[in-house]
């Protein structure tokens, strides 16, 4: 899930990966860096998502070199969208692209399964996201501070991981600002607990 | 993912699927959001008011909170026909039992009667029911009988197709030992969030508070629904 606050972005993602009914890994990082200040959250088939992000990373670097400036977040999201839309029959992956650029500052884009591209102040995705639509609709407010955003993302992830059987493990958060990128990793036992835990 | 879906894939007797709208062939479903919360001295129950046949809203002011006895209600989700039939049967059975006993029936009894029907006919039925009420022995209680016929008591329970969207909200906002007003606030907030996101839920919010002194019902109309910043 993405959070957009005043001058930076926070992305948060949980780490479970499963193969039908077997959890292959509890500690995968689903936040892929596609450029210095642009990250992608992946959801869906991990194989498809990895293939798409590898291709996108290459295309975005090439574009950035040709333009002689860091790429726009919108450009990176567009690259993801082209790949998803043109290969929509074969692919089963959704992405959230977010980052910071000099032209528009922090931005969040979502690329859905069929290749739709939307720009939003914040967004959630993946199988666990259905359980937190109500929570995020209720709790989100524009122009939150960095700490409020981090708390919001952590709480939302913890709630989703508590209900979705294929989400879990560790929560990865990334804060992207003009100044740089910061990773925050929260292990499962340090996540906020709710009334029935 | 979501266990409680309310869509039913039924046989299409006529195959004119392109020419006629889907609501001529789809079963009537209370694709829904329902919720019940226990508090000290009673329970608060709530539901949306939309009944759909495919994409057509057959009834936009449905009452899904059905009285089973003086202080026992059920919230219905799933197939409208199935839940109405089961509720009628349980109302009869519970009424008879109460007369034999010569006292008010227990909520647990009502819940077990629902479970008996839902489990025995689980292959034929599509019904997710929340039974809630007040009795002298245990006060306010909420029992959930989802699709399949399980029975479990919970302090707070949500059901229906819209329920998946509010698990997070419910987990974070429910606290034990809330007052009746806090419960009403929680239920109306949660239902309005679910109605915003789920296409099969909508209309008005119907609420009921059941306690020793009786049942208080209220309706929150569309323009009076709680608002959230993203709506």
Coordinates of C-alpha atoms in Angstrom, one line a residue, chain A residues 40-106:
Chain A
X40 CA 7.3 -0.7 -7.3
X41 CA 5.2 -2.8 -5.0
X42 CA 4.3 -6.1 -6.6
X43 CA 1.3 -8.3 -6.2
X44 CA 0.0 -11.4 -7.9
X45 CA 2.1 -14.0 -9.6
X46 CA 5.6 -13.4 -8.4
X47 CA 7.2 -14.8 -11.5
X48 CA 5.3 -12.4 -13.7
X49 CA 6.0 -9.5 -11.4
X50 CA 9.7 -10.2 -11.4
X51 CA 9.8 -10.5 -15.2
X52 CA 7.9 -7.2 -15.6
X53 CA 10.0 -5.3 -13.1
X54 CA 13.3 -6.5 -14.6
X55 CA 12.2 -5.3 -18.0
X56 CA 10.8 -2.1 -16.7
X57 CA 14.0 -1.4 -14.7
X58 CA 16.1 -1.7 -17.9
X59 CA 13.7 0.5 -20.0
X60 CA 13.6 3.2 -17.3
X61 CA 17.4 3.3 -17.0
X62 CA 17.7 3.6 -20.7
X63 CA 15.1 6.3 -20.8
X64 CA 16.8 8.2 -18.0
X65 CA 20.2 8.0 -19.7
X66 CA 18.8 9.2 -23.0
X67 CA 17.0 12.1 -21.3
X68 CA 20.0 12.9 -19.2
X69 CA 17.9 13.4 -16.1
X70 CA 16.2 11.3 -13.5
X71 CA 13.0 9.7 -14.9
X72 CA 9.5 11.0 -13.9
X73 CA 7.5 8.7 -11.7
X74 CA 4.8 9.0 -14.3
X75 CA 7.2 7.7 -17.0
X76 CA 8.1 4.7 -14.9
X77 CA 4.4 4.0 -14.2
X78 CA 3.7 4.3 -17.9
X79 CA 6.4 1.7 -18.7
X80 CA 4.8 -0.7 -16.3
X81 CA 1.4 0.0 -17.8
X82 CA 2.6 -0.7 -21.4
X83 CA 4.1 -4.0 -20.4
X84 CA 1.0 -5.1 -18.4
X85 CA -1.5 -3.9 -21.1
X86 CA 0.3 -5.3 -24.1
X87 CA 0.7 -8.7 -22.4
X88 CA -2.5 -8.7 -20.5
X89 CA -3.5 -12.3 -21.7
X90 CA -0.4 -13.9 -20.2
X91 CA 0.3 -11.8 -17.1
X92 CA -1.3 -12.0 -13.6
X93 CA 0.4 -9.2 -11.7
X94 CA -0.6 -5.8 -10.4
X95 CA 1.8 -3.0 -9.3
X96 CA 1.9 0.1 -7.3
X97 CA 4.5 2.5 -8.6
X98 CA 5.5 5.4 -6.3
X99 CA 8.4 7.8 -5.9
X100 CA 9.6 11.3 -6.0
X101 CA 10.6 13.5 -9.0
X102 CA 11.6 17.1 -9.4
X103 CA 8.6 18.1 -11.5
X104 CA 5.6 17.0 -9.4
X105 CA 7.2 15.8 -6.1
X106 CA 5.8 12.7 -4.5

